[in-house]
Structure formats: C-alpha cells, structure tokens
Amino acid sequence: MKKLKVSLPQQPYPIYLKKGLLEEIPNRFKEKYPSKRLALITDENVEKLYGRKLEEELKSNGFKTQLISIPPGEQSKSIRTLEEIYEKLLDFQITRGDILLTLGGGVVGDVGGMAAATYLRGIPLIHIPTSLLAQIDSSIGGKVAINLPRGKNLIGSFYHPQEVYIDPQLLTTLDKRYFRDGLAEIIKYGCIKDKELFHQLLAFPNEEQLFQNIEDIIYTCCKIKSHIVEKDEKDAEERMLLNFGHTLGHAIEKYFHYEKFTHGEAVALGMYNITKKSEEQCITQKGTAEGIKQLLKKYHLPHKMPKIDREDLIKTIGLDKKNRGQYINIVLLEKLGNGFIQKFSPEEIERMVFIEKD
Ligand SMILES: NC(=O)c1ccc[n+]([C@@H]2O[C@H](COP(=O)([O-])OP(=O)(O)OC[C@H]3O[C@@H](n4cnc5c(N)ncnc54)[C@H](O)[C@@H]3O)[C@@H](O)[C@H]2O)c1
Ligand SMILES: O=C(O)C(=O)C[C@@H](O)[C@H](O)[C@H](O)COP(=O)(O)O
Ligand SMILES: [Zn+2]
C-alpha cells in the first residue's frame, strides 16, 4: 500500500493507493467508523460494477447504508441532480455524525462532494475514485462543483474529504475514452510541472505498456497535485497552474452543452491551442505546441479546435473563475514542465483566443 498525505493545516488527510483496496474497505471501516451510517453516492454504471457489492459488504459489516445512484455523465453535475441527492439524504436522515461516500468518477465526486459540502452545512466526506481522472485529479484538493448552462463549475466550494481510497484495479473496467480523459490531465501535469513525466508518456510504445505502470503514474500525479494544493488551497496563484488548458477547455464544454467533448478532450484542445497561440506570440519556447500535439495524437486525444462562435467563446472566458476584476488570468507554458500565470486585459485576450484552422 502506498500512502500520501494532503497536509493542510486545518484538515490534513491521507490518500491510500493499492490494487485491490476496494475489497478491504468494509473491514477497514468496521474498525475505523463502527457506529457511522453511510450514504454511498455513485452512478448507474459504477453501481452495477462495484456499488451494489460494496453496499452489501458494508451492510454485512453492520453498517446502516443508503445507496444513491445518479445517471452517469456530465449532465448529472446539475442543480436538479443535487436536489435529488438532498431529498434522498433527507429520507435517510443522515446526520453530521455520519459519512457521505462517493464511489465514481469526477462527476460523482464533484456533485456528491457538493452535496456533502452543503447538506446540513457539511457532512464528513470520503472519496473512492473509480476513473483514472478521478484517481489522479478530482478526488484530491477539495474542489466540488456543479455546472450551469452558461458556465462550467460555476457553483461549487472547497470541501476536502477525510480520506481518499484509490484502487487502480477498478480501471480495468473503464472505457478507453474515459481512460484517455484521465490521460489528458496527466499530460497537463507533465506540461506545467514535470517534463520527465511528459517524456515518459511519450516513451511508452502503447497504452497497454502505460497501463502496466499506472500505479506509479497515479502516485506521481497525486504527489504533484497534493503539493500544489498544500501551497495554495484556494486557487489564489500557484494552484491556477492545475487549470492549464481549462480556460478554453471549459468554454468548449459549455459551448457544446457538455455533450460533444468530455472534460479531458476539451482540456486537451485547450492545452494545445493556447500553447500554439502563446508560441506564435513568442511567450512559449518554440516546438512546445508540436510536442503537446504529438502526445495528444499518441493517446487519441483531439487537438484541432472545433468551430466555435468567437463572441460566445469570449463571453464564457469572461466568466472564468481565475479572472480577477477586469483581468483574465490564463495559464501558459514558458517551456515544457514550466507553467506560469499570465494576466490579460479583455482586449489582449481577443488575440489569444482567435484560433485559425490548423
Ligand atoms: N474537482 C476536481 O478537482 C476535478 C478535477 C478534474 C476533473 N473534474 C471533473 O470531473 C469530471 C470528469 O470526470 P470523469 O472523467 O471521471 O467522468 P465521469 O465521472 O463522467 O466518468 C466517466 C464514465 O466512466 C464511468 N466509470 C467511472 N468509473 C468506472 C469504472 N471503474 N469502470 C467502468 N466505468 C466507469 C462512469 O459511469 C461514466 O460513464 C468533469 O466534470 C470534470 O469537470 C473535477
Ligand atoms: O484542482 C484544481 O485546482 C484544478 O484546476 C483541477 C482541474 O483539473 C479540474 O478540472 C477543476 O475542476 C477545474 O477547476 P475550476 O476551478 O476551473 O472549476
Ligand atoms: Zn480538469
């Protein structure tokens, strides 16, 4: 078992990483949380694969549990789904002395975490991430959110879990498209902080070989994210680096109504196209964009900007949470492995997001 820690002064929490960890959870909880009642939030896919079995085993270990299953996919990051979760938590009469467990990908973690952060003004939360993206990104750092039609993650909070349990074994059932979603965020870490990781991803002959090394890759990503969150929990500066590719990426997701592109695909588009632009403006070292393009193509992630109404794009970018006053903060690369935050005026941003056809 590998263990990391997010050492936040008010609420440090452990991250456990081990193949087969899911099966150990009922016994671990029996020792750690004997009298707690557990609400288990998952989605309909993960419920069938893992949720029902986990609930049964928790029950046979004496826990009173309530399984709450939401439709899979981005559309569940909505006020309507959140309200449905609230109603079920109310029926279950969960209290602040109990635990809300999320078992799923980033969508379950975000909307389930939002419920934990707000129901009764806060219920203790534990994440059991089941997608690659959730294991290397969304289950750590405390960002929880839902979308509005006009913008991504516009409603949310910083609400950290008490613990995170990562079982890479669960990735064996993950659809390739969503495995690649997680790869986009791993590529992001390589771009902003770790060029060795970037080159390692390039060096794997194929996804199968990469998967052989997934536990070490997950550990590396969790370490990078934990370190950044410890330095800047609330996105004041350094943590914005984790948003590389997201200014354009979130605008793309929203423009296509959170349907056409997954989050990882949109972030891939954002990372490449903003770097192409910043290279053209001699902000980024020549050749960086081409390197990103090669890696995205290797793992079947998109790089060609879809046709988007410019006004809509500019308007959505104007809502980005990294903005401060009239200025828009965008994460750029000086070179591979070295991200930084650049401030743009609204006029300057027009030049940055006018994307010619590739
Ligand atoms: N809070 C954060 O810090 C943070 C970080 C990154 C991304 N996110 C958010 O995460 C979301 C994307 O997360 P995602 O890529 O996990 O998408 P997701 O939660 O929609 O999961 C993708 C699909 O895989 C299925 N699935 C999940 N685990 C599975 C498994 N083990 N086996 C088989 N199927 C499985 C799900 O049912 C779903 O159909 C976006 O909303 C993004 O904004 C949040
Ligand atoms: O944890 C962070 O900080 C991130 O930016 C991680 C991102 O990968 C993730 O998509 C996050 O939800 C985006 O944050 P937001 O503040 O732009 O909603
Ligand atoms: Zn992301």
Coordinates of C-alpha atoms and ligand atoms in Angstrom, one line a residue:
M1 CA 0.0 0.0 0.0
K2 CA 1.3 3.5 -1.0
K3 CA 0.2 6.4 1.2
L4 CA 0.3 10.1 0.5
K5 CA -1.0 13.0 2.6
V6 CA -2.5 16.3 1.8
S7 CA -1.0 18.3 4.7
L8 CA -3.5 21.2 5.0
P9 CA -3.2 22.9 8.4
Q10 CA -6.9 22.7 9.3
Q11 CA -7.6 19.3 7.8
P12 CA -4.7 17.1 6.7
Y13 CA -6.0 13.9 5.0
P14 CA -4.5 10.6 3.8
I15 CA -4.6 9.2 0.3
Y16 CA -4.3 5.4 0.2
L17 CA -3.2 3.7 -3.1
K18 CA -3.3 0.0 -3.6
K19 CA -4.5 -2.5 -6.2
G20 CA -7.5 -4.4 -4.6
L21 CA -8.1 -1.8 -1.9
L22 CA -11.9 -1.6 -2.6
E23 CA -12.4 -5.1 -1.1
E24 CA -10.6 -4.1 2.1
I25 CA -12.8 -1.0 2.7
P26 CA -15.7 -2.8 4.6
N27 CA -13.3 -4.2 7.2
R28 CA -11.3 -1.0 7.4
F29 CA -14.5 1.0 8.1
K30 CA -15.7 -1.5 10.7
E31 CA -12.6 -0.7 12.7
K32 CA -12.5 3.0 12.0
Y33 CA -16.1 4.0 11.9
P34 CA -18.1 1.3 13.7
S35 CA -21.2 3.3 14.5
K36 CA -21.5 5.5 11.5
R37 CA -24.3 5.5 9.0
L38 CA -23.1 5.7 5.4
A39 CA -24.7 7.3 2.3
L40 CA -23.0 5.9 -0.8
I41 CA -23.3 8.1 -3.9
T42 CA -22.4 6.5 -7.2
D43 CA -23.6 6.4 -10.8
E44 CA -25.6 3.8 -12.6
N45 CA -22.6 2.3 -14.3
V46 CA -20.4 2.0 -11.3
E47 CA -23.4 0.9 -9.1
K48 CA -23.7 -2.2 -11.3
L49 CA -19.9 -2.9 -11.3
Y50 CA -19.0 -2.1 -7.7
G51 CA -21.6 -0.1 -5.9
R52 CA -24.1 -2.8 -5.0
K53 CA -21.4 -5.3 -3.9
L54 CA -19.8 -2.6 -1.7
E55 CA -23.1 -1.7 -0.1
E56 CA -23.9 -5.4 0.7
E57 CA -20.5 -5.9 2.3
L58 CA -20.8 -2.7 4.3
K59 CA -24.3 -3.9 5.5
S60 CA -22.9 -7.3 6.4
N61 CA -20.3 -5.5 8.5
G62 CA -23.1 -3.9 10.5
F63 CA -23.4 -0.5 8.7
K64 CA -26.7 1.2 8.0
T65 CA -26.2 2.3 4.4
Q66 CA -28.2 4.2 1.7
L67 CA -27.0 3.8 -1.9
I68 CA -27.8 6.8 -4.0
S69 CA -27.3 6.3 -7.8
I70 CA -27.3 9.1 -10.3
P71 CA -27.3 8.9 -14.1
P72 CA -23.7 8.7 -15.5
G73 CA -22.2 11.7 -17.3
E74 CA -21.7 15.4 -17.1
Q75 CA -25.4 16.2 -17.3
S76 CA -25.6 15.0 -13.7
K77 CA -23.5 17.9 -12.5
S78 CA -26.7 19.9 -12.2
I79 CA -28.9 21.6 -9.6
R80 CA -31.6 19.1 -10.4
T81 CA -29.4 16.1 -9.6
L82 CA -28.1 17.8 -6.4
E83 CA -31.6 18.4 -5.3
E84 CA -32.5 14.7 -5.8
I85 CA -29.5 13.8 -3.7
Y86 CA -30.6 16.2 -1.0
E87 CA -34.0 14.5 -0.9
K88 CA -32.5 11.0 -0.5
L89 CA -30.1 12.2 2.2
L90 CA -33.2 13.6 4.0
D91 CA -35.1 10.4 3.6
F92 CA -32.1 8.6 5.1
Q93 CA -32.0 11.1 7.9
I94 CA -28.2 11.4 7.6
T95 CA -26.5 13.5 10.3
R96 CA -23.3 15.4 10.6
G97 CA -22.0 12.4 12.6
D98 CA -22.3 10.1 9.6
I99 CA -20.3 9.8 6.4
L100 CA -21.0 10.5 2.7
L101 CA -19.0 8.2 0.5
T102 CA -18.6 8.9 -3.2
L103 CA -17.8 5.9 -5.4
G104 CA -17.4 7.0 -9.0
G105 CA -15.6 9.3 -11.5
G106 CA -15.1 13.0 -11.4
V107 CA -18.8 13.7 -11.9
V108 CA -19.9 11.6 -8.9
G109 CA -17.1 13.1 -6.9
D110 CA -18.0 16.7 -7.8
V111 CA -21.8 16.5 -7.4
G112 CA -21.5 14.1 -4.4
G113 CA -18.9 16.3 -2.8
M114 CA -21.1 19.3 -3.4
A115 CA -23.9 17.5 -1.5
A116 CA -21.5 16.7 1.3
A117 CA -20.3 20.3 1.5
T118 CA -23.8 21.8 1.7
Y119 CA -26.3 19.3 3.2
L120 CA -26.7 20.3 6.9
R121 CA -23.8 22.7 6.1
G122 CA -21.4 19.8 5.8
I123 CA -21.3 16.0 6.2
P124 CA -17.9 14.2 6.5
L125 CA -16.8 13.0 3.1
I126 CA -14.7 10.1 1.8
H127 CA -13.8 9.7 -1.9
I128 CA -13.4 6.3 -3.6
P129 CA -12.5 7.4 -7.1
T130 CA -13.1 4.8 -9.9
S131 CA -12.0 6.6 -13.1
L132 CA -8.4 7.5 -14.0
L133 CA -9.3 11.2 -14.0
A134 CA -10.8 10.9 -10.5
Q135 CA -7.8 8.9 -9.2
I136 CA -5.2 11.4 -10.4
D137 CA -7.1 14.7 -10.1
S138 CA -10.7 15.2 -8.9
S139 CA -10.6 13.2 -5.7
I140 CA -7.8 15.3 -4.3
G141 CA -7.8 19.0 -3.5
G142 CA -11.4 19.6 -2.3
K143 CA -12.9 21.3 -5.4
V144 CA -16.5 20.3 -5.6
A145 CA -19.0 21.7 -8.2
I146 CA -21.9 21.6 -10.5
N147 CA -22.4 23.3 -13.8
L148 CA -24.8 26.0 -15.0
P149 CA -25.9 26.1 -18.7
R150 CA -23.9 29.3 -19.0
G151 CA -20.7 28.0 -17.5
K152 CA -18.7 25.1 -16.1
N153 CA -18.3 24.6 -12.3
L154 CA -19.9 28.0 -11.6
I155 CA -21.5 26.7 -8.4
G156 CA -19.1 25.0 -6.0
S157 CA -16.9 25.0 -2.9
F158 CA -13.6 23.9 -1.5
Y159 CA -14.6 20.9 0.6
H160 CA -12.0 18.3 1.4
P161 CA -12.5 14.6 2.0
Q162 CA -11.5 13.0 5.3
E163 CA -9.8 10.2 3.3
V164 CA -9.3 9.1 -0.3
Y165 CA -9.1 5.4 -1.3
I166 CA -7.5 4.7 -4.7
D167 CA -7.8 1.2 -6.2
P168 CA -6.2 1.1 -9.7
Q169 CA -7.8 -2.3 -10.2
L170 CA -11.0 -0.5 -10.8
L171 CA -9.6 1.0 -14.0
T172 CA -9.7 -2.4 -15.8
T173 CA -13.4 -1.9 -16.5
L174 CA -13.1 1.8 -17.5
D175 CA -14.0 2.6 -21.1
K176 CA -11.0 3.6 -23.3
R177 CA -12.5 7.0 -24.0
Y178 CA -12.6 7.8 -20.3
F179 CA -9.2 6.3 -19.6
R180 CA -7.9 8.8 -22.1
D181 CA -9.9 11.6 -20.3
G182 CA -7.6 10.9 -17.4
L183 CA -4.5 10.9 -19.6
A184 CA -5.3 14.4 -20.7
E185 CA -5.0 15.6 -17.0
I186 CA -1.8 13.5 -16.6
I187 CA -0.4 15.3 -19.7
K188 CA -1.4 18.5 -18.0
Y189 CA 0.8 17.7 -15.0
G190 CA 3.7 17.0 -17.4
C191 CA 3.2 20.3 -19.1
I192 CA 3.0 22.5 -16.1
K193 CA 5.4 20.8 -13.7
D194 CA 7.1 17.5 -14.7
K195 CA 8.7 17.2 -18.1
E196 CA 10.1 13.8 -17.2
L197 CA 6.5 12.6 -16.8
F198 CA 5.7 14.1 -20.2
H199 CA 8.6 12.3 -21.8
Q200 CA 7.8 9.1 -20.0
L201 CA 4.3 9.2 -21.5
L202 CA 5.9 9.7 -25.0
A203 CA 8.2 6.8 -24.5
F204 CA 5.6 4.1 -23.8
P205 CA 5.1 2.1 -27.0
N206 CA 1.3 1.9 -26.4
E207 CA -1.5 2.3 -23.8
E208 CA -1.1 -1.3 -22.6
Q209 CA 2.5 -0.6 -21.6
L210 CA 1.4 2.7 -20.0
F211 CA -1.2 0.7 -18.0
Q212 CA 1.4 -1.6 -16.7
N213 CA 2.9 1.5 -15.0
I214 CA -0.3 3.1 -14.0
E215 CA 0.1 2.8 -10.2
D216 CA 3.4 4.8 -10.3
I217 CA 1.9 7.4 -12.6
I218 CA -1.1 7.8 -10.3
Y219 CA 1.3 8.2 -7.4
T220 CA 3.3 10.9 -9.2
C221 CA 0.2 12.8 -10.2
C222 CA -1.3 12.7 -6.7
K223 CA 2.0 13.9 -5.3
I224 CA 2.2 16.9 -7.7
K225 CA -1.4 17.9 -7.0
S226 CA -1.1 17.5 -3.2
H227 CA 2.0 19.6 -3.2
I228 CA 0.3 22.4 -5.1
V229 CA -2.9 22.3 -3.0
E230 CA -0.8 22.5 0.2
K231 CA 0.9 25.6 -1.1
D232 CA -2.3 27.3 -2.4
E233 CA -5.5 25.7 -1.3
K234 CA -7.9 28.3 -2.6
D235 CA -6.6 29.0 -6.1
A236 CA -5.0 32.3 -5.3
E237 CA -2.0 31.8 -7.6
E238 CA 0.1 28.6 -7.8
R239 CA -3.0 26.3 -7.8
M240 CA -4.2 28.1 -11.0
L241 CA -1.5 26.1 -12.8
L242 CA -3.7 23.0 -12.4
N243 CA -6.1 24.9 -14.7
F244 CA -3.8 24.7 -17.7
G245 CA -5.9 24.2 -20.8
H246 CA -9.1 24.8 -18.8
T247 CA -10.0 28.3 -19.8
L248 CA -10.5 27.3 -23.4
G249 CA -11.5 23.8 -22.3
H250 CA -14.4 24.8 -20.1
A251 CA -15.6 27.2 -22.7
I252 CA -15.6 24.4 -25.3
E253 CA -17.5 22.1 -22.9
K254 CA -20.1 24.7 -22.3
Y255 CA -20.4 25.8 -25.9
F256 CA -21.3 22.2 -26.9
H257 CA -23.7 21.8 -23.9
Y258 CA -21.4 19.4 -22.0
E259 CA -22.2 16.8 -24.6
K260 CA -19.8 16.7 -27.6
F261 CA -16.5 16.7 -25.7
T262 CA -15.6 15.0 -22.5
H263 CA -13.7 17.1 -19.9
G264 CA -10.4 15.5 -20.8
E265 CA -10.9 16.0 -24.5
A266 CA -11.8 19.7 -24.0
V267 CA -8.8 20.2 -21.8
A268 CA -6.6 18.6 -24.5
L269 CA -7.9 21.0 -27.0
G270 CA -7.3 23.9 -24.6
M271 CA -3.7 22.9 -23.8
Y272 CA -2.6 22.6 -27.4
N273 CA -4.4 25.6 -28.8
I274 CA -3.4 28.1 -26.1
T275 CA 0.2 26.9 -26.4
K276 CA 0.1 27.2 -30.2
K277 CA -1.0 30.8 -29.6
S278 CA 1.5 31.6 -26.9
E279 CA 4.3 30.2 -29.1
E280 CA 3.2 32.4 -32.0
Q281 CA 3.5 35.3 -29.6
C282 CA 7.0 34.2 -28.5
I283 CA 5.8 33.6 -25.0
T284 CA 6.4 29.9 -25.1
Q285 CA 9.6 28.1 -26.3
K286 CA 9.4 27.1 -29.9
G287 CA 8.3 23.5 -30.5
T288 CA 6.4 23.1 -27.3
A289 CA 3.0 23.1 -29.0
E290 CA 4.1 20.5 -31.5
G291 CA 5.3 18.3 -28.6
I292 CA 1.9 18.5 -27.0
K293 CA 0.2 17.7 -30.3
Q294 CA 2.3 14.6 -30.8
L295 CA 1.5 13.3 -27.3
L296 CA -2.2 14.1 -27.7
K297 CA -2.3 12.2 -31.0
K298 CA -0.4 9.3 -29.5
Y299 CA -3.3 8.8 -27.0
H300 CA -6.1 9.6 -29.4
L301 CA -6.9 12.9 -27.8
P302 CA -8.1 15.8 -30.0
H303 CA -6.0 18.8 -30.9
K304 CA -7.9 20.5 -33.7
M305 CA -10.1 23.4 -32.4
P306 CA -13.7 22.9 -33.3
K307 CA -15.6 25.7 -35.0
I308 CA -16.9 28.0 -32.2
D309 CA -18.7 31.3 -32.2
R310 CA -16.0 33.8 -31.2
E311 CA -18.3 36.1 -29.3
D312 CA -19.7 33.2 -27.3
L313 CA -16.2 32.0 -26.5
I314 CA -15.0 35.4 -25.3
K315 CA -18.1 35.8 -23.2
T316 CA -17.7 32.5 -21.5
I317 CA -14.0 33.2 -20.9
G318 CA -15.1 36.4 -19.2
L319 CA -16.8 34.2 -16.6
D320 CA -13.7 32.1 -15.8
K321 CA -13.1 31.8 -12.0
K322 CA -9.4 32.6 -12.4
N323 CA -10.4 36.1 -13.5
R324 CA -9.7 39.0 -11.1
G325 CA -11.6 42.2 -11.7
Q326 CA -11.3 43.1 -15.4
Y327 CA -8.2 40.9 -15.9
I328 CA -8.2 37.4 -17.2
N329 CA -5.6 35.0 -15.8
I330 CA -4.5 32.3 -18.3
V331 CA -2.1 29.5 -17.6
L332 CA 0.7 29.4 -20.2
L333 CA 3.9 27.5 -20.6
E334 CA 7.3 29.2 -20.7
K335 CA 8.5 25.7 -21.8
L336 CA 7.6 22.1 -21.2
G337 CA 7.4 21.4 -17.5
N338 CA 7.2 25.1 -16.6
G339 CA 3.7 26.6 -16.4
F340 CA 3.0 30.2 -15.2
I341 CA 0.0 32.5 -14.9
Q342 CA -0.2 35.5 -17.3
K343 CA -2.7 38.3 -16.8
F344 CA -4.6 39.6 -19.9
S345 CA -6.8 42.6 -20.4
P346 CA -10.1 41.9 -22.2
E347 CA -8.7 43.5 -25.4
E348 CA -5.5 41.4 -25.2
I349 CA -7.5 38.2 -24.7
E350 CA -9.1 38.5 -28.1
R351 CA -5.7 37.9 -29.7
M352 CA -5.1 34.9 -27.6
V353 CA -8.2 33.0 -28.4
F354 CA -8.6 33.8 -32.1
I355 CA -7.8 30.3 -33.4
E356 CA -7.1 29.8 -37.1
K357 CA -7.8 26.5 -38.6
D358 CA -4.9 24.1 -38.1
Ligands
LIG1 N1 -12.9 18.5 -8.6 C1 -11.8 18.5 -9.3 O1 -10.7 18.8 -8.9 C2 -11.9 17.9 -10.7 C3 -10.7 17.7 -11.4 C4 -10.8 17.2 -12.7 C5 -12.0 17.0 -13.3 N2 -13.1 17.2 -12.6 C6 -14.4 16.9 -13.2 O2 -14.5 15.5 -13.4 C7 -15.5 15.2 -14.4 C8 -14.9 14.2 -15.4 O3 -14.6 13.0 -14.6 P1 -14.5 11.6 -15.3 O4 -13.7 11.7 -16.5 O5 -14.2 10.6 -14.2 O6 -16.0 11.4 -15.9 P2 -17.3 10.6 -15.3 O7 -17.4 10.8 -13.8 O8 -18.4 11.0 -16.1 O9 -16.9 9.1 -15.6 C9 -16.8 8.7 -16.9 C10 -17.6 7.5 -17.3 O10 -16.9 6.3 -16.8 C11 -17.8 5.5 -16.0 N3 -17.0 4.9 -15.0 C12 -16.4 5.5 -13.9 N4 -15.6 4.7 -13.3 C13 -15.7 3.5 -13.9 C14 -15.1 2.2 -13.8 N5 -14.2 1.9 -12.8 N6 -15.4 1.2 -14.7 C15 -16.3 1.5 -15.7 N7 -16.9 2.7 -15.9 C16 -16.6 3.6 -15.0 C17 -18.9 6.5 -15.5 O11 -20.1 5.8 -15.2 C18 -19.0 7.4 -16.7 O12 -19.9 6.8 -17.6 C19 -15.7 16.6 -15.1 O13 -17.0 17.1 -14.7 C20 -14.6 17.5 -14.6 O14 -15.1 18.9 -14.5 C21 -13.1 17.7 -11.3
LIG2 O1 -7.9 21.2 -8.7 C1 -7.7 22.2 -9.4 O2 -7.4 23.3 -9.0 C2 -7.9 22.1 -10.9 O3 -8.0 23.1 -11.6 C3 -8.1 20.7 -11.4 C4 -8.9 20.7 -12.8 O4 -8.4 19.6 -13.5 C5 -10.4 20.5 -12.6 O5 -11.0 20.3 -13.9 C6 -11.1 21.5 -11.8 O6 -12.4 21.1 -11.5 C7 -11.2 22.8 -12.6 O7 -11.4 23.8 -11.6 P1 -12.2 25.1 -11.8 O8 -11.8 26.0 -10.6 O9 -11.8 25.7 -13.2 O10 -13.7 24.8 -11.9
ZN3 ZN -9.7 19.3 -15.3

